[in-house]
PDB file of N, CA and C in Angstrom:
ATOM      1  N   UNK A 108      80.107 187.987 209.383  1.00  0.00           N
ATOM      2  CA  UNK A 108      81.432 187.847 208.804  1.00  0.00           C
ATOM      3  C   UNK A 108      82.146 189.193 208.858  1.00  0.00           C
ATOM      4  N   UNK A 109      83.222 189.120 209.321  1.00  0.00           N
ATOM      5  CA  UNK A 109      84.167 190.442 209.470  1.00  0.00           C
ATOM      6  C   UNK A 109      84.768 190.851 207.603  1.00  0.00           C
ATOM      7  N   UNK A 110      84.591 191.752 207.736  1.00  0.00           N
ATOM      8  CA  UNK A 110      85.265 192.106 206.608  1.00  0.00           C
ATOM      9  C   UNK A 110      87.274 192.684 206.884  1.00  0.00           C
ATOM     10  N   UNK A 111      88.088 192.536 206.435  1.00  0.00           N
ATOM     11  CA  UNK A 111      89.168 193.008 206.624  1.00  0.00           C
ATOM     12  C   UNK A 111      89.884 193.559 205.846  1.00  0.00           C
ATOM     13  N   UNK A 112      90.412 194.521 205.793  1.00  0.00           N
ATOM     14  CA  UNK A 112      91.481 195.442 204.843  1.00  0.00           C
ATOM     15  C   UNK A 112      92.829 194.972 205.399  1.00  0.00           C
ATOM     16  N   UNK A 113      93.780 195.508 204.577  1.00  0.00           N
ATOM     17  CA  UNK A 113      95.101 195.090 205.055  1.00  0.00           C
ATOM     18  C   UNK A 113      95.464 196.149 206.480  1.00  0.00           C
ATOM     19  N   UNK A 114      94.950 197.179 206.224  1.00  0.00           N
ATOM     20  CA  UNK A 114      95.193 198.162 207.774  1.00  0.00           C
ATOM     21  C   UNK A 114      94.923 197.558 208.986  1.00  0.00           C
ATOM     22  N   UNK A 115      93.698 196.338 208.797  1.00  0.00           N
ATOM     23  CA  UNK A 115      93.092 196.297 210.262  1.00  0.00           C
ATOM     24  C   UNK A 115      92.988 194.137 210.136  1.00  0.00           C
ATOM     25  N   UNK A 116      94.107 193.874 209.544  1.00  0.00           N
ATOM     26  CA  UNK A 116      94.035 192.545 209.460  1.00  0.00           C
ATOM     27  C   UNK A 116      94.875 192.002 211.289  1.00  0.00           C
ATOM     28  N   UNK A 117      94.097 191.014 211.164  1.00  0.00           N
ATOM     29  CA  UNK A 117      94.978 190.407 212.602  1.00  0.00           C
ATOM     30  C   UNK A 117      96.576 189.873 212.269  1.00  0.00           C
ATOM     31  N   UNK A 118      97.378 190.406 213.501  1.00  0.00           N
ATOM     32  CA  UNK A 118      98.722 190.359 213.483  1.00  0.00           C
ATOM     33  C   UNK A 118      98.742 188.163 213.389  1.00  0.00           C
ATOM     34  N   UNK A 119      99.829 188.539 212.389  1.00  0.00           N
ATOM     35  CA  UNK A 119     100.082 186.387 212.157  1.00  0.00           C
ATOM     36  C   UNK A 119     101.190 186.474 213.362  1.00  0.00           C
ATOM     37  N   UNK A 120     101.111 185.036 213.318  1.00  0.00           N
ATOM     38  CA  UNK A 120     102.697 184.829 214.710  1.00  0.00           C
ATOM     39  C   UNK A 120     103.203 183.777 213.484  1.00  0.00           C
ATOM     40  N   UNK A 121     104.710 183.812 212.946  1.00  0.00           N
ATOM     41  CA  UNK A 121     105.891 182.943 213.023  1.00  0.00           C
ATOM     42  C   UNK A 121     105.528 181.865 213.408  1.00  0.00           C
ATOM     43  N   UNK A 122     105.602 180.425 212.886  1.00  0.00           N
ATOM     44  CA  UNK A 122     105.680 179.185 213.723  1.00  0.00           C
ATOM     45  C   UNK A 122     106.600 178.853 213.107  1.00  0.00           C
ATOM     46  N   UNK A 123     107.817 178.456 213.632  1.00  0.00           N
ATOM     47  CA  UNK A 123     108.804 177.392 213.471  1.00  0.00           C
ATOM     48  C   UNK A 123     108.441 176.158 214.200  1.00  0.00           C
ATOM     49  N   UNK A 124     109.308 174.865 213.325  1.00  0.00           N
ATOM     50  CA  UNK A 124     109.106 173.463 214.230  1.00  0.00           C
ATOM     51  C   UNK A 124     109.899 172.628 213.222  1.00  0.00           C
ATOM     52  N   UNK A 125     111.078 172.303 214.435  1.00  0.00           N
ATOM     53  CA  UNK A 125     112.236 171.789 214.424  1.00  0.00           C
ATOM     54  C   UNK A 125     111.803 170.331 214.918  1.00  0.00           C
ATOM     55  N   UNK A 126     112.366 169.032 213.600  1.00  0.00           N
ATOM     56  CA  UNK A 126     112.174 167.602 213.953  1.00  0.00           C
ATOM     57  C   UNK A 126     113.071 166.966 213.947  1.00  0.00           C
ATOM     58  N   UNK A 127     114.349 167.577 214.080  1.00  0.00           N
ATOM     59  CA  UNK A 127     115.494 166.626 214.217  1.00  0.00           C
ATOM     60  C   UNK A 127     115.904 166.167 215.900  1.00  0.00           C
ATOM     61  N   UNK A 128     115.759 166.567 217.052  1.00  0.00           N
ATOM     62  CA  UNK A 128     115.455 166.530 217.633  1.00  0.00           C
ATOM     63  C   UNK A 128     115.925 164.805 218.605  1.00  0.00           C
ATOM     64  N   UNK A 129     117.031 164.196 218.794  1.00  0.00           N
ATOM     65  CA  UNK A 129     116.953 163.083 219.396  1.00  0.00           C
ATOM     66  C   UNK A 129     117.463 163.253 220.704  1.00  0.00           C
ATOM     67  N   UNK A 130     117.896 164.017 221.223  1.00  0.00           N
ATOM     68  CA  UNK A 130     118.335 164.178 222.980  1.00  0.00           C
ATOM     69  C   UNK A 130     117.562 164.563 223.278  1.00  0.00           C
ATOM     70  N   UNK A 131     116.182 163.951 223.307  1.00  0.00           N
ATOM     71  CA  UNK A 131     115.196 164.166 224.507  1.00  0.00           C
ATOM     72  C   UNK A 131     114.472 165.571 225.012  1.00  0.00           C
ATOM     73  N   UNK A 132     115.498 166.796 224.605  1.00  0.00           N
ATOM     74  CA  UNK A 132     115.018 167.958 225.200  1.00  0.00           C
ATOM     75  C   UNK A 132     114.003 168.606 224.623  1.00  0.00           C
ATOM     76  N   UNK A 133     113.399 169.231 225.431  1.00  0.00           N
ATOM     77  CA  UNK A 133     111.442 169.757 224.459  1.00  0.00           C
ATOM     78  C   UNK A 133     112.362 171.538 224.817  1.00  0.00           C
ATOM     79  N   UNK A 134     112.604 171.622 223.635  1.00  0.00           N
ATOM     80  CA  UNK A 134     112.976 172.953 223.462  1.00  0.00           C
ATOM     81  C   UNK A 134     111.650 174.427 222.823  1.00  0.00           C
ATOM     82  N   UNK A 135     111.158 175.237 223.548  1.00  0.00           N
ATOM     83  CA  UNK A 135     110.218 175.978 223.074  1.00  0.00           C
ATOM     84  C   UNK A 135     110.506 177.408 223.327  1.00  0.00           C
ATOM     85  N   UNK A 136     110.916 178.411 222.018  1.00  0.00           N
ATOM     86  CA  UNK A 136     111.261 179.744 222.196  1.00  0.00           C
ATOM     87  C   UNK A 136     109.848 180.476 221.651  1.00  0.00           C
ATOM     88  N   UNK A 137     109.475 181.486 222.745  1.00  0.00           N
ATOM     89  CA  UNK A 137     108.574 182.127 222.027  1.00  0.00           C
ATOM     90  C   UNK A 137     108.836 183.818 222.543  1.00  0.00           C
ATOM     91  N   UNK A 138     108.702 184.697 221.410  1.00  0.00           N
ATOM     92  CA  UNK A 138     109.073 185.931 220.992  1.00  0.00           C
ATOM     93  C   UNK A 138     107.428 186.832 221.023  1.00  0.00           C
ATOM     94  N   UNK A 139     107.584 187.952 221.123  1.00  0.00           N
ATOM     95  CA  UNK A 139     106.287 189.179 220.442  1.00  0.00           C
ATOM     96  C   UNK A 139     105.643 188.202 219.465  1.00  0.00           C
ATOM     97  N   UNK A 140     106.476 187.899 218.366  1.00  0.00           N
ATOM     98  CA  UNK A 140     105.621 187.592 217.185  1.00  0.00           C
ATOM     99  C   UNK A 140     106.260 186.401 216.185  1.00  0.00           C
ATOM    100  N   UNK A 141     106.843 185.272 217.337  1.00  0.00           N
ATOM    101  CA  UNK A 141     107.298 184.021 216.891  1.00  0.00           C
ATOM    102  C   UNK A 141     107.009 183.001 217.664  1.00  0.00           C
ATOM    103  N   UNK A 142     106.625 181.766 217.510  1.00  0.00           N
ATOM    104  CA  UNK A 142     107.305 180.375 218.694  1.00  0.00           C
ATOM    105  C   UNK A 142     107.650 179.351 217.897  1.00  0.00           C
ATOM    106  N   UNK A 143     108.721 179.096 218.378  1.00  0.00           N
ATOM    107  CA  UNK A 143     110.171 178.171 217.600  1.00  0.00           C
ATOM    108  C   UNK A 143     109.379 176.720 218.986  1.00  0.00           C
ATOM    109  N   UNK A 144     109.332 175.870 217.874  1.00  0.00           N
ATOM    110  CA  UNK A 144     108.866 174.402 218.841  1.00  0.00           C
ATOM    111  C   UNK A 144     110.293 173.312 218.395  1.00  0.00           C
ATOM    112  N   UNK A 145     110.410 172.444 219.301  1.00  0.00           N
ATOM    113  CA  UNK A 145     111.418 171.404 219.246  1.00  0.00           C
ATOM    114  C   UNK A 145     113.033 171.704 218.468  1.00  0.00           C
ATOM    115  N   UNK A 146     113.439 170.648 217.749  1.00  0.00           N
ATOM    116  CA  UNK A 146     114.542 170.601 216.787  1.00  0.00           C
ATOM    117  C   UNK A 146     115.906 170.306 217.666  1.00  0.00           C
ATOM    118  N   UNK A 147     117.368 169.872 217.189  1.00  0.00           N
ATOM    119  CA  UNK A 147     118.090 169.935 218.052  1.00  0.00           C
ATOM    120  C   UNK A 147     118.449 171.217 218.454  1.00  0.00           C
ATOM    121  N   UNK A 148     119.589 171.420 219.306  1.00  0.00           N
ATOM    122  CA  UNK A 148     120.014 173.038 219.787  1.00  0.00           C
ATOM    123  C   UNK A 148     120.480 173.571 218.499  1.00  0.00           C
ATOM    124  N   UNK A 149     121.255 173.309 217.375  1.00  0.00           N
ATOM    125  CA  UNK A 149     121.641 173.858 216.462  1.00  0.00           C
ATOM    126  C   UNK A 149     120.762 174.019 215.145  1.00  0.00           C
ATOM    127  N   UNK A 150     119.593 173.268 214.920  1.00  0.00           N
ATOM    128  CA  UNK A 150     118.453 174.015 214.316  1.00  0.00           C
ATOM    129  C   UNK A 150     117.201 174.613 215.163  1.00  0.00           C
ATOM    130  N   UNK A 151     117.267 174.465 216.351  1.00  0.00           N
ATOM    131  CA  UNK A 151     116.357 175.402 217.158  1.00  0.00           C
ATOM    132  C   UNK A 151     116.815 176.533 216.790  1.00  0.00           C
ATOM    133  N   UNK A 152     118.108 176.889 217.711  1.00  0.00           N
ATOM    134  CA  UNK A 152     118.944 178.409 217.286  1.00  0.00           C
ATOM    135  C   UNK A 152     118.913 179.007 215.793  1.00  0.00           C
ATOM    136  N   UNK A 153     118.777 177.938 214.955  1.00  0.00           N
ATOM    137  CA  UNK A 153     118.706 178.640 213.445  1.00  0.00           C
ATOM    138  C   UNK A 153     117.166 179.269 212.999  1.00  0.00           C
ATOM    139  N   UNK A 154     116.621 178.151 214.059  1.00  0.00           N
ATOM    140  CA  UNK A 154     115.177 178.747 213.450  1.00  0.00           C
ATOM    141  C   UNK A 154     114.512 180.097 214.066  1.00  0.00           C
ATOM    142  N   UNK A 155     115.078 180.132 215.435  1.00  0.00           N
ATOM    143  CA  UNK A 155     114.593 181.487 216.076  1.00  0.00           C
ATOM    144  C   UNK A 155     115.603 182.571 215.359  1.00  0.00           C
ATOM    145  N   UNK A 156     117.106 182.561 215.747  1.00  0.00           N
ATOM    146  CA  UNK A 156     118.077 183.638 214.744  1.00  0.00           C
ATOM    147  C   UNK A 156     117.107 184.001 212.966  1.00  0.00           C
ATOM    148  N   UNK A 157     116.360 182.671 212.445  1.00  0.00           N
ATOM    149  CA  UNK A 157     115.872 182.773 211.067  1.00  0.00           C
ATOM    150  C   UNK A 157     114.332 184.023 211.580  1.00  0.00           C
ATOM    151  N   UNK A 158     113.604 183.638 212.059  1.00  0.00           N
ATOM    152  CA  UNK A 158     112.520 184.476 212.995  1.00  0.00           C
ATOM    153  C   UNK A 158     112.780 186.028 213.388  1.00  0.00           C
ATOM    154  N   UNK A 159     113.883 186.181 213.915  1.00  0.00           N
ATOM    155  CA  UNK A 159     114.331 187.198 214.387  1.00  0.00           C
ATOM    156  C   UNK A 159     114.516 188.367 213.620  1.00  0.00           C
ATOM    157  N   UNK A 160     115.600 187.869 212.145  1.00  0.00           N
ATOM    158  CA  UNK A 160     115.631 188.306 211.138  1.00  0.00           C
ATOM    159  C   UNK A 160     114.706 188.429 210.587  1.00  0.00           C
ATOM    160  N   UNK A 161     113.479 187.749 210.226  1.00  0.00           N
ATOM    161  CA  UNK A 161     112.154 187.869 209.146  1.00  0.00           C
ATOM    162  C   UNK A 161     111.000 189.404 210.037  1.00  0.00           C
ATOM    163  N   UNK A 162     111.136 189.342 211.345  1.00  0.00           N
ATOM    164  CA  UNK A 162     110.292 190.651 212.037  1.00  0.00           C
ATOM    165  C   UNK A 162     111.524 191.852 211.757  1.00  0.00           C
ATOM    166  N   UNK A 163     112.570 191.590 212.014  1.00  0.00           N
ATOM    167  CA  UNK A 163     113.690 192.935 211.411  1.00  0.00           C
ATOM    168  C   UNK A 163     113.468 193.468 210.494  1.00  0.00           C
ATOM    169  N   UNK A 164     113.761 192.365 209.403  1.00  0.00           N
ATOM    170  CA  UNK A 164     113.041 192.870 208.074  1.00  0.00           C
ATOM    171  C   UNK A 164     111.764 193.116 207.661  1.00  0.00           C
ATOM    172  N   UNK A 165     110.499 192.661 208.216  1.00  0.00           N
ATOM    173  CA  UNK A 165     109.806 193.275 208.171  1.00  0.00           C
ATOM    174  C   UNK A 165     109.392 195.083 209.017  1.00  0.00           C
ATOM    175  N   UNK A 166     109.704 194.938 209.857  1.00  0.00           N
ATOM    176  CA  UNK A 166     110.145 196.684 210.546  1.00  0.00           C
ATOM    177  C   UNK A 166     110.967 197.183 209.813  1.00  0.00           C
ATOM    178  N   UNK A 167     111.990 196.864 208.597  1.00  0.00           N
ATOM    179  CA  UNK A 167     112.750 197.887 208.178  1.00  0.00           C
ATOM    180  C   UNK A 167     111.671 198.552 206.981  1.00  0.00           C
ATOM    181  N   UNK A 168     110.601 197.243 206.276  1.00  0.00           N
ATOM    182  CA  UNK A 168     109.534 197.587 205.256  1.00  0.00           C
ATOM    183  C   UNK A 168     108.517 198.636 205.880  1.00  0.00           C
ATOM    184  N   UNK A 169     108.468 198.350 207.389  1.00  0.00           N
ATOM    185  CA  UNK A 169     107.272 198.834 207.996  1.00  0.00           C
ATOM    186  C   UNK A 169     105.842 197.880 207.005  1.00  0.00           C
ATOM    187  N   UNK A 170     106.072 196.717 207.397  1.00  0.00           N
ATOM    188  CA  UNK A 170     104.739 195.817 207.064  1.00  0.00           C
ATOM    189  C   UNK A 170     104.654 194.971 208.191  1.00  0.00           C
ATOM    190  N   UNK A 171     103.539 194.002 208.205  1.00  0.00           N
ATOM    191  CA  UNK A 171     103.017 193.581 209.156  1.00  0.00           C
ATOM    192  C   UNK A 171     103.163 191.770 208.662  1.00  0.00           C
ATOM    193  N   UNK A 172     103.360 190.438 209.326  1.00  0.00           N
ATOM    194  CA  UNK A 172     103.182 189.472 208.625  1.00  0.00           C
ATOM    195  C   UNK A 172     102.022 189.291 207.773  1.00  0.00           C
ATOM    196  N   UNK A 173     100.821 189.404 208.302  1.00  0.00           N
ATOM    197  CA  UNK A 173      99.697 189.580 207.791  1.00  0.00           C
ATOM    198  C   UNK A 173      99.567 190.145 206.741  1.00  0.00           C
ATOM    199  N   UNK A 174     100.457 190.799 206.307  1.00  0.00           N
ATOM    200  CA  UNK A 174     100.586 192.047 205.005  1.00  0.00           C
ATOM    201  C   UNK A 174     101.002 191.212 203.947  1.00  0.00           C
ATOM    202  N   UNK A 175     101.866 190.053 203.975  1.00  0.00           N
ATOM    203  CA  UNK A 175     102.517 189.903 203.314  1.00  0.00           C
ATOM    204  C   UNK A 175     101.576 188.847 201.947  1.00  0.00           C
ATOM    205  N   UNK A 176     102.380 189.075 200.586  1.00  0.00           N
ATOM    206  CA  UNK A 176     101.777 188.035 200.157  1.00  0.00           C
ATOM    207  C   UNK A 176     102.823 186.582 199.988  1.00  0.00           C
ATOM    208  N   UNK A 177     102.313 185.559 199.631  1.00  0.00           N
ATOM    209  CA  UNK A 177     103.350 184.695 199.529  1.00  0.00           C
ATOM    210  C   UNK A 177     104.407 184.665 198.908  1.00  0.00           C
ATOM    211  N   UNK A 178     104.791 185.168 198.093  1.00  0.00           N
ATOM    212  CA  UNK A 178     105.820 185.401 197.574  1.00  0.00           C
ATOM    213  C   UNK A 178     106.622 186.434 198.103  1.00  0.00           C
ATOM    214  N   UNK A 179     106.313 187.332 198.860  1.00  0.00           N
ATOM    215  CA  UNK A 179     106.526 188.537 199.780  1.00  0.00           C
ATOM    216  C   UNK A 179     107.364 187.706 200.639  1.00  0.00           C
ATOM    217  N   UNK A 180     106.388 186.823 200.888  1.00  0.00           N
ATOM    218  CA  UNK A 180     106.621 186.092 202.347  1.00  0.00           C
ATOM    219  C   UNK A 180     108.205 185.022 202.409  1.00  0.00           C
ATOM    220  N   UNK A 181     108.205 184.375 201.068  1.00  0.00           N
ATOM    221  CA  UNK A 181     108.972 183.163 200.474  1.00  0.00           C
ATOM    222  C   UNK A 181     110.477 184.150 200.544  1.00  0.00           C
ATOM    223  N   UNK A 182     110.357 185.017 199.967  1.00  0.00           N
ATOM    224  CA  UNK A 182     111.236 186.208 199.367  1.00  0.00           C
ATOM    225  C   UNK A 182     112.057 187.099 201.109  1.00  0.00           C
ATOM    226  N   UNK A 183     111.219 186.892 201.888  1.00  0.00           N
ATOM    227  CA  UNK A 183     111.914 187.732 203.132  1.00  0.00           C
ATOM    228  C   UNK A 183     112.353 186.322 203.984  1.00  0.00           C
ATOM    229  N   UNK A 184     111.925 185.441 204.201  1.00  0.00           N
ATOM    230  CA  UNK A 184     112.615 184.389 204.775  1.00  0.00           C
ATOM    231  C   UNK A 184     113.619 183.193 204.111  1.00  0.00           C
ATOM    232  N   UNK A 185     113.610 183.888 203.126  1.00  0.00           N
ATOM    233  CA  UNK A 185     114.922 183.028 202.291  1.00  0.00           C
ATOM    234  C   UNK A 185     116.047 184.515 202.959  1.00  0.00           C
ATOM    235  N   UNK A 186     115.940 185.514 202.785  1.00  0.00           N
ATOM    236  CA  UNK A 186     116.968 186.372 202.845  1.00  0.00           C
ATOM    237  C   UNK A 186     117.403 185.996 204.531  1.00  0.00           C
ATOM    238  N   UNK A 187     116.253 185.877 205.136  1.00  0.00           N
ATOM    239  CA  UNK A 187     116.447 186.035 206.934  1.00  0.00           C
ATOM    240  C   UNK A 187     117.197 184.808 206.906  1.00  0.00           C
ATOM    241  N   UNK A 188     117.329 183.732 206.394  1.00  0.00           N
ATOM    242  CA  UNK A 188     117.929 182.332 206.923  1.00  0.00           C
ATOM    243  C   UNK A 188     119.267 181.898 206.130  1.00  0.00           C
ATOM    244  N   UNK A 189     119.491 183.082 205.610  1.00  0.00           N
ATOM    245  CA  UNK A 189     121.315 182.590 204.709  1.00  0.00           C
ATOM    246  C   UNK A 189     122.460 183.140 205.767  1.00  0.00           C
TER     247      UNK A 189
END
């Protein structure tokens, strides 16, 4: 069993997944440290623009997703998606 500290925890990836989705198109954005699956074009785009913002803000903390705790977590992606 690995032991882990927060210094040497494995980097998380972002999953978004968009189900509104009825024109057929299989829409899939994937980033460094996101992948946005399905949704229509106007909550796809919200969910990667929402993504985009949550690694910004985390580089402005200098933390890592992995770092975060849930409420950390709840607290930076409410700000990234207004």
């Amino acid at each position: 069993m690995v032991n882990y500290n927060k210094q040497n925890l494995p980097d998380a990836t972002l999953v978004g997944l968009g189900l509104d989705a009825n024109d057929g198109h299989k829409r899939v954005t994937k980033g460094d440290k996101f992948v946005v699956c399905g949704g229509s074009e106007e909550t796809h785009d919200k969910l990667v623009e929402t993504s985009i913002k949550v690694h910004e803000k985390l580089d402005a903390k200098g933390k890592r997703l992995s770092e975060l705790s849930k409420n950390e977590f709840i607290d930076i992606v409410s700000e990234a998606s207004q």
